[in-house]
Amino acid sequence: MRLELKEITKRFPGVLANDRISISVDRGEVLGLLGENGAGKTTLMNILSGIYRPDSGEILIGGTVRNFHDPHQAIDAGIGMVHQHFQLVPVFDVVESVALGAETVTGWLGTFGRAAARRRVVELSEQHGLDVDPDAKIEDLPVGVRQRVEILKALYRKSDILVLDEPSAVLTPAETLDLFKIIRGLTAGGTSVIFITHKLGEVLEVADRITVLRRGTVAGTVKPADTSREELATLMVGRDVELLVSKGAAKPAGVVLSVKDVLVMDDRLQMAVKGVSLEVRAGEIVAVAGVHGNGQTELVEAIVGLRTIDSGEIVIAGENVVHASPRRVADLGVAHIPEDRMRDGLIAGMTVEENYILDSYHRAPHSSHGWLHAREVAAAAEQGVRDFHIQTPSIGTIASSLSGGNQQKVVVAREFSRPVKLVVAAQPTRGLDVGSIEYIHTRLVEQRDAGAAILIVSTELDEVLAVADRIAVMFDGRIAGILEGASATREAVGILMGGGV
Amino acid sequence: MTSVVGAARALEMGEAERRGLQAARIRGAVIALLGVAGLWAARGAFNVAATFSFWLLEQGGAAWSITTTVGMLWLVAGSVAIVVGGLQAGVGARFPWRQSLFVLAPLYVAAILGALLDGKVANMTGVFAGSLELAVPITLGALAGILSERSGMLNIAIEGKFLVGACAGAIAASITDSAVAGVLVAVLCGMAVGYMLAWLGIRHQVDQIIAGVVINIGAIGITNFVFLRVLAKNTWLNTPPTIEKIKIPVLSGIPVVGPLLFSGTPYLYFTLAVVVFLSYMLFRTRWGLRLRASGEKPSAAATVGIDVIRIRYGAMLLAGALAGLAGSYLSLSSAGSFQMGMSAGRGFIALAAVIFGAWNPLGAFGAALMFGFSDAIQSLMSILGVDVPPQLLNSVPYIVTIVVVAGLVGRVRGPAAAGQPYTQG
Amino acid sequence: MTIWRRTILPALMPLLAVFTAFVVGSAFLFITDIENLKHFPGDPLGTILAGLANIGKAYSAMVIGAFGVPAKVAAAMSSSDPKVIAGAIRPITETLVASSPLIFTGLAVAISFRTGVFNIGVEGQFILGAMGATVAVLVFRDVPKPLLLILAMVIGTLSGALWGFIPGFLKARTGAHEVITTIMLNYVAAQLVLFGLRSEFLKPVGSTLPISKVLSTIVRVPLIFALPAIRLHYGFVMALVMAVLVSWFIFRSTKGFELRAAGFNLMAARYAGINAGGSIMLAMALSGGLAGLGGTLEVLGTVGQMSNDLSSGFGFNAIALALLAGNRPGGVVAAALLFGALRTGGGLMQVKTGIPLDLLFFVQALVIMFVAAPALIRSIYRMKVQNADGVAAQ
């Protein structure tokens, strides 16, 4: 074996991220590392690349035990990481980016041997069919090519173990196919590749062996020829803990949110939502399931007015909101629980009370004629704290000193504090403990039963299956399929999430 | 956000191109209009002589001069502007308009100068030599700014380093009776201030703007204090030997160029050398590559094993040394003693030169020359008794910088990570 | 426990910062006391004691200069002679006079910092406000006086507001960094004032100095006490009123809420439907307007004549002051009173002991540094972070 990880255990406060994980990869082999978000893949790779140190277990390279104290040592040991978020300097050209940190120099001034570096880059690029222009600036390159520059970086450092972290997350299907071709070329030359993903189709196509991680442990190791999408999906999502939410059958009424043929671009001007149509009725919970980065974020931002759509139509409660401001959308009765609540949902430096009125401060009874009404605001905030069981010393406490669950509750309490027709909740329970999760789910069901339309975006299969009346699975900017919540199975959702069939 | 979305609407790359074309057309129209204005100004100005003379070797010595008319100057400037404007509008975004400004600007400056002089003879060797001398501290300060910002540290404390350098240099030179010792002490003090800025920004994560403000206010306070309390009463501490001009044999005998470039102070020669040297170091060496990576994307530098913090400390020390040196120039060469507040905002003009020169040593030197030129013109005007309010010329560097920062004339972009705190690991 | 946490702890750090800055300042006083240090080789102990005594003299002169001589104040209590009373209260009124512009500029900086914008341009906004008021007074000199005063204040405020709005607008629209633009605009403002003071319309007949005609003969801000040599005018009262208004605005108005939200977290503010660009422009205009009004009252109240050195660094003091005050209007008033006392007291110190007032600039820089890097103070005094949950107390 070229690389072996034996019994790796890594514990963070309150979380067992890696629990006695063992994986191995041989010369010229592609190991697919499959798992959901939070299965422990990233932690494992950070251990491998010297960023974290394991609590126990060992790393063997070529049969000898190696301990990495910093990324440098991992690089020297031949491990080349291609991070999901590229580590390239946008204003550098390809040669500079590739050589950075491993420059060859001449003379007493340390002149960078650019010509030699350029020759190597061209050589490596041709040898492995990477087709990269050595003189192009990084910021002018499409994402797919940037990834190849990252691969070049690893090859330039003579890495023989290449780790690709969610490499296809940012690629178009065509670019993904090119990547597979490159990977096969590399392995033919003897390089070992660890391919981290949660897309079933990809791992079946490119891997020689697949190790599936679930909740920090190895759920199984299989060969693509001996397995099926269904088996992989089962291994990946498991069957154990079922989240239970007591809820009656939905009584869907009129359409509250209607999304028609919507196209949305992301910040890099790539098409992220490629023609989505979706309806959410009053009194039902629709969950948009899918792996992160398949256009859900952009779809949500478009619905709540933070992102202008490219074409199509979004109607909320009978009003076309394509050009509406976030304030106008909120005023229509839309509650929005954003995905990154510390960044977007909460103002950490402000008090619980102030956060509670963050989107209603401008309306009666919280204010009139431009002046806040301290007594009414305090009364409302006290009420919210009581109703939502927010654990806080007082409403004057700074939000950042609350626990994550209570911060989330502040956001939920605020959003539900006004008459709600539509709830848009993105990853509403990410990072919360089980108690808080149940609590939030119950509140969502309450809102549904009170007649609101609920749209949840979640990457957590458990959550989707537990609360949704209907499940729309998004893959690559499109709705891959819509399932009834009651009859949907993990396998069915998992396959759709992986872009299958 | 709206701009991103706006660009998205035109689908793919089309929008950026369309905008580029539109901007090019507007730019072309503005330049052409300037040209028309130039031609308009030419009417009736053909009877006003414009004479620019150049000393060949020394002040009052043999001179060579060009005589034309103000009308002619306007005619040439205006016509060139119309051609450039037309080309810009026609060719579009690909037209090298920035470069064309380097042709256009001198023509307009000459025409405006001619018009202001209204027939008086201007000696340009003196003006250019003055520009160079005035450009020395600004260039050195700008290089300090470039080094720190390229490494990712915002540096608004150049002014403070000037003052500290000037004060320390004057005292040290007076005590030791050696100008060289004064320069060395000024450099060391500059480095100490640079280190302090880095220490506050990196070790204590103080906002780099606040840290800069601290240093500027503190430097004004301490140098004024030392001047009033110590130097005013003990003048022997503030009568340093000065650094005089050195004529370089042979080269200083070249007409015009000799008195300009080869008859200056050692500071001038050093500055010219450092501009070239740093350009090379920044863009051609491993050190420069790593420095720029630290200022653009420190996380990328760190993942390939580069010690970003160390690089930043190093850059700040070097920057401090250069700014301290510039300070010593003020007290040891230009004025001959330390005076309160003698940097007079030059540290901020250096900051302007950093931006105007697009964080590039050569560009900053060009900007410093331009700012020095506007200073030199002003003293020429007052010598010749031309009544132009000096305040207007004085404001030019500042207004130009605002225009550049606001991206009104094409955006220049600074190092992406400058000013952002960075924590390792 | 609660009182400790609520009131004493927040004030502790700024107080320690000021104290430490003065200790360092004293050290500088000592090592620059050349006359005294000459005796050091012969009599080290005596030199140290004499040095300390000199520092003591300096600081006591400062206290007397700022607050007056206790005996005189006591005598004035039972006296009805206006001269005696004026002599006793003059130092303290001068302190209030010196704090007025500091309150305005401090509030100006605080309001911009609250919105997350660095307004380094308060100095320029201050003098342009004063310039606007000067021009207004000379243009409308025939307008009835109360009206003229109000008109001048409005125009002065608007001049400052415009000078603040420009960088705000540029930041919101083009992303131009406000620190760079405000620094540059400070210099442009200084040049504009110099330029304006060259004009025949503004300058006194025959003068070559950068000063304006005397304005106090046309209009001036009314004095609070009709006592000889007491300059305290209603500008100080306006400063206090403004502090209350700013406090109300920041903490009680919906606009103020928006500014604070944008200042803390631009993304979350946007998600909550707040117009971030508008908040930046508003904050900068308000900030500039406050500075402009401060300049107006300084020129029409305290000085009575515009000059290019009207502001002796009020705009830069203000940055230290706002940081020291934690950007709270009440804190700004307290810090401005402190700085005002230092300025007037420093004046007497300079006269009596020859120690330059500029020491205070240095001390101020140290104060900002210690406030901005609380870890420094903590390490000096071996303080532990108080909160158990690891969140630093504000």
GROMACS .gro file of C-alpha atoms in nm, chain A residues 57-245:
model
  189
   57GLY     CA    1  -0.415   0.626   1.499
   58GLU     CA    2  -0.134   0.649   1.249
   59ILE     CA    3  -0.052   0.746   0.895
   60LEU     CA    4   0.170   0.512   0.697
   61ILE     CA    5   0.331   0.612   0.372
   62GLY     CA    6   0.503   0.333   0.182
   63GLY     CA    7   0.475   0.127   0.499
   64THR     CA    8   0.651   0.371   0.733
   65VAL     CA    9   0.474   0.571   1.000
   66ARG     CA   10   0.471   0.945   0.941
   67ASN     CA   11   0.360   1.223   1.170
   68PHE     CA   12   0.274   1.555   1.014
   69HIS     CA   13   0.311   1.866   1.223
   70ASP     CA   14   0.235   2.112   0.947
   71PRO     CA   15   0.124   2.117   0.583
   72HIS     CA   16   0.483   2.141   0.466
   73GLN     CA   17   0.566   1.793   0.590
   74ALA     CA   18   0.263   1.646   0.421
   75ILE     CA   19   0.366   1.813   0.096
   76ASP     CA   20   0.717   1.675   0.134
   77ALA     CA   21   0.575   1.328   0.191
   78GLY     CA   22   0.413   1.348  -0.151
   79ILE     CA   23   0.059   1.439  -0.055
   80GLY     CA   24  -0.101   1.693  -0.282
   81MET     CA   25  -0.427   1.849  -0.167
   82VAL     CA   26  -0.671   2.006  -0.405
   83HIS     CA   27  -0.893   2.207  -0.174
   84GLN     CA   28  -1.259   2.256  -0.244
   85HIS     CA   29  -1.201   2.631  -0.210
   86PHE     CA   30  -0.907   2.690  -0.438
   87GLN     CA   31  -0.595   2.830  -0.282
   88LEU     CA   32  -0.474   3.034  -0.575
   89VAL     CA   33  -0.372   3.398  -0.591
   90PRO     CA   34  -0.618   3.558  -0.834
   91VAL     CA   35  -0.376   3.813  -0.980
   92PHE     CA   36  -0.093   3.568  -1.038
   93ASP     CA   37  -0.048   3.385  -1.363
   94VAL     CA   38  -0.048   3.009  -1.384
   95VAL     CA   39   0.330   2.969  -1.364
   96GLU     CA   40   0.355   3.189  -1.055
   97SER     CA   41   0.063   3.018  -0.886
   98VAL     CA   42   0.203   2.673  -0.947
   99ALA     CA   43   0.557   2.755  -0.841
  100LEU     CA   44   0.466   2.963  -0.533
  101GLY     CA   45   0.632   2.809  -0.230
  102ALA     CA   46   0.839   2.570  -0.441
  103GLU     CA   47   1.028   2.821  -0.652
  104THR     CA   48   1.370   2.750  -0.793
  105VAL     CA   49   1.593   3.052  -0.764
  106THR     CA   50   1.920   3.177  -0.906
  107GLY     CA   51   2.166   3.443  -0.799
  108TRP     CA   52   2.214   3.610  -0.466
  109LEU     CA   53   1.894   3.810  -0.503
  110GLY     CA   54   1.693   3.493  -0.527
  111THR     CA   55   1.569   3.557  -0.878
  112PHE     CA   56   1.273   3.337  -0.956
  113GLY     CA   57   1.356   3.095  -1.232
  114ARG     CA   58   1.045   3.164  -1.428
  115ALA     CA   59   1.159   3.018  -1.759
  116ALA     CA   60   1.241   2.685  -1.599
  117ALA     CA   61   0.920   2.684  -1.400
  118ARG     CA   62   0.722   2.766  -1.711
  119ARG     CA   63   0.889   2.479  -1.895
  120ARG     CA   64   0.792   2.239  -1.619
  121VAL     CA   65   0.436   2.364  -1.613
  122VAL     CA   66   0.404   2.324  -1.990
  123GLU     CA   67   0.564   1.981  -1.971
  124LEU     CA   68   0.339   1.859  -1.689
  125SER     CA   69   0.036   2.013  -1.850
  126GLU     CA   70   0.104   1.830  -2.177
  127GLN     CA   71   0.207   1.507  -2.013
  128HIS     CA   72  -0.118   1.481  -1.820
  129GLY     CA   73  -0.345   1.640  -2.078
  130LEU     CA   74  -0.433   1.930  -1.852
  131ASP     CA   75  -0.436   2.187  -2.131
  132VAL     CA   76  -0.353   2.493  -1.921
  133ASP     CA   77  -0.217   2.817  -2.066
  134PRO     CA   78   0.088   2.887  -1.846
  135ASP     CA   79   0.070   3.263  -1.894
  136ALA     CA   80  -0.301   3.314  -1.823
  137LYS     CA   81  -0.402   3.503  -1.511
  138ILE     CA   82  -0.586   3.290  -1.256
  139GLU     CA   83  -0.879   3.530  -1.224
  140ASP     CA   84  -0.943   3.508  -1.599
  141LEU     CA   85  -0.965   3.129  -1.593
  142PRO     CA   86  -1.287   2.932  -1.567
  143VAL     CA   87  -1.334   2.727  -1.253
  144GLY     CA   88  -1.258   2.399  -1.425
  145VAL     CA   89  -0.919   2.523  -1.542
  146ARG     CA   90  -0.840   2.667  -1.198
  147GLN     CA   91  -0.889   2.320  -1.061
  148ARG     CA   92  -0.641   2.186  -1.311
  149VAL     CA   93  -0.396   2.453  -1.194
  150GLU     CA   94  -0.442   2.316  -0.842
  151ILE     CA   95  -0.365   1.968  -0.976
  152LEU     CA   96  -0.059   2.111  -1.150
  153LYS     CA   97   0.050   2.258  -0.818
  154ALA     CA   98   0.048   1.911  -0.666
  155LEU     CA   99   0.223   1.753  -0.962
  156TYR     CA  100   0.484   2.030  -0.965
  157ARG     CA  101   0.573   1.930  -0.611
  158LYS     CA  102   0.606   1.570  -0.731
  159SER     CA  103   0.308   1.458  -0.525
  160ASP     CA  104   0.222   1.096  -0.586
  161ILE     CA  105  -0.087   1.096  -0.367
  162LEU     CA  106  -0.343   1.340  -0.494
  163VAL     CA  107  -0.640   1.426  -0.272
  164LEU     CA  108  -0.934   1.587  -0.445
  165ASP     CA  109  -1.187   1.735  -0.202
  166GLU     CA  110  -1.532   1.756  -0.360
  167PRO     CA  111  -1.370   1.829  -0.694
  168SER     CA  112  -1.691   1.824  -0.892
  169ALA     CA  113  -1.880   2.055  -0.655
  170VAL     CA  114  -1.783   2.351  -0.867
  171LEU     CA  115  -1.768   2.187  -1.206
  172THR     CA  116  -2.013   2.156  -1.491
  173PRO     CA  117  -2.088   1.799  -1.603
  174ALA     CA  118  -1.865   1.842  -1.908
  175GLU     CA  119  -1.579   1.969  -1.692
  176THR     CA  120  -1.635   1.674  -1.460
  177LEU     CA  121  -1.590   1.433  -1.749
  178ASP     CA  122  -1.264   1.607  -1.839
  179LEU     CA  123  -1.153   1.572  -1.480
  180PHE     CA  124  -1.219   1.198  -1.486
  181LYS     CA  125  -1.009   1.169  -1.798
  182ILE     CA  126  -0.727   1.353  -1.624
  183ILE     CA  127  -0.756   1.133  -1.317
  184ARG     CA  128  -0.730   0.819  -1.529
  185GLY     CA  129  -0.426   0.959  -1.701
  186LEU     CA  130  -0.265   1.030  -1.367
  187THR     CA  131  -0.330   0.686  -1.225
  188ALA     CA  132  -0.200   0.526  -1.541
  189GLY     CA  133   0.126   0.706  -1.462
  190GLY     CA  134   0.127   0.562  -1.110
  191THR     CA  135  -0.026   0.844  -0.909
  192SER     CA  136  -0.268   0.748  -0.634
  193VAL     CA  137  -0.586   0.950  -0.607
  194ILE     CA  138  -0.829   0.998  -0.320
  195PHE     CA  139  -1.152   1.130  -0.459
  196ILE     CA  140  -1.384   1.276  -0.197
  197THR     CA  141  -1.744   1.321  -0.296
  198HIS     CA  142  -2.103   1.260  -0.206
  199LYS     CA  143  -2.216   1.203  -0.560
  200LEU     CA  144  -2.292   0.837  -0.618
  201GLY     CA  145  -2.266   0.843  -0.995
  202GLU     CA  146  -1.924   0.998  -0.994
  203VAL     CA  147  -1.774   0.767  -0.744
  204LEU     CA  148  -1.904   0.463  -0.931
  205GLU     CA  149  -1.758   0.595  -1.251
  206VAL     CA  150  -1.413   0.698  -1.142
  207ALA     CA  151  -1.317   0.495  -0.833
  208ASP     CA  152  -1.138   0.160  -0.823
  209ARG     CA  153  -1.247   0.112  -0.466
  210ILE     CA  154  -1.503   0.299  -0.257
  211THR     CA  155  -1.487   0.359   0.115
  212VAL     CA  156  -1.813   0.494   0.257
  213LEU     CA  157  -1.806   0.710   0.570
  214ARG     CA  158  -2.106   0.766   0.790
  215ARG     CA  159  -2.111   0.967   1.114
  216GLY     CA  160  -1.737   0.950   1.157
  217THR     CA  161  -1.695   0.580   1.099
  218VAL     CA  162  -1.629   0.357   0.801
  219ALA     CA  163  -1.963   0.218   0.689
  220GLY     CA  164  -1.804  -0.015   0.439
  221THR     CA  165  -1.555  -0.055   0.159
  222VAL     CA  166  -1.675  -0.191  -0.175
  223LYS     CA  167  -1.569  -0.230  -0.536
  224PRO     CA  168  -1.780  -0.047  -0.794
  225ALA     CA  169  -1.836  -0.368  -0.987
  226ASP     CA  170  -1.985  -0.540  -0.682
  227THR     CA  171  -2.223  -0.267  -0.577
  228SER     CA  172  -2.515  -0.056  -0.690
  229ARG     CA  173  -2.635   0.298  -0.638
  230GLU     CA  174  -2.894   0.165  -0.398
  231GLU     CA  175  -2.640  -0.014  -0.184
  232LEU     CA  176  -2.412   0.290  -0.177
  233ALA     CA  177  -2.701   0.519  -0.085
  234THR     CA  178  -2.793   0.288   0.201
  235LEU     CA  179  -2.436   0.274   0.323
  236MET     CA  180  -2.403   0.649   0.299
  237VAL     CA  181  -2.721   0.755   0.476
  238GLY     CA  182  -2.769   0.453   0.704
  239ARG     CA  183  -3.088   0.341   0.861
  240ASP     CA  184  -3.030   0.409   1.224
  241VAL     CA  185  -3.153   0.717   1.416
  242GLU     CA  186  -3.483   0.834   1.279
  243LEU     CA  187  -3.579   1.189   1.359
  244LEU     CA  188  -3.937   1.188   1.467
  245VAL     CA  189  -4.166   1.483   1.429
   0.00000   0.00000   0.00000
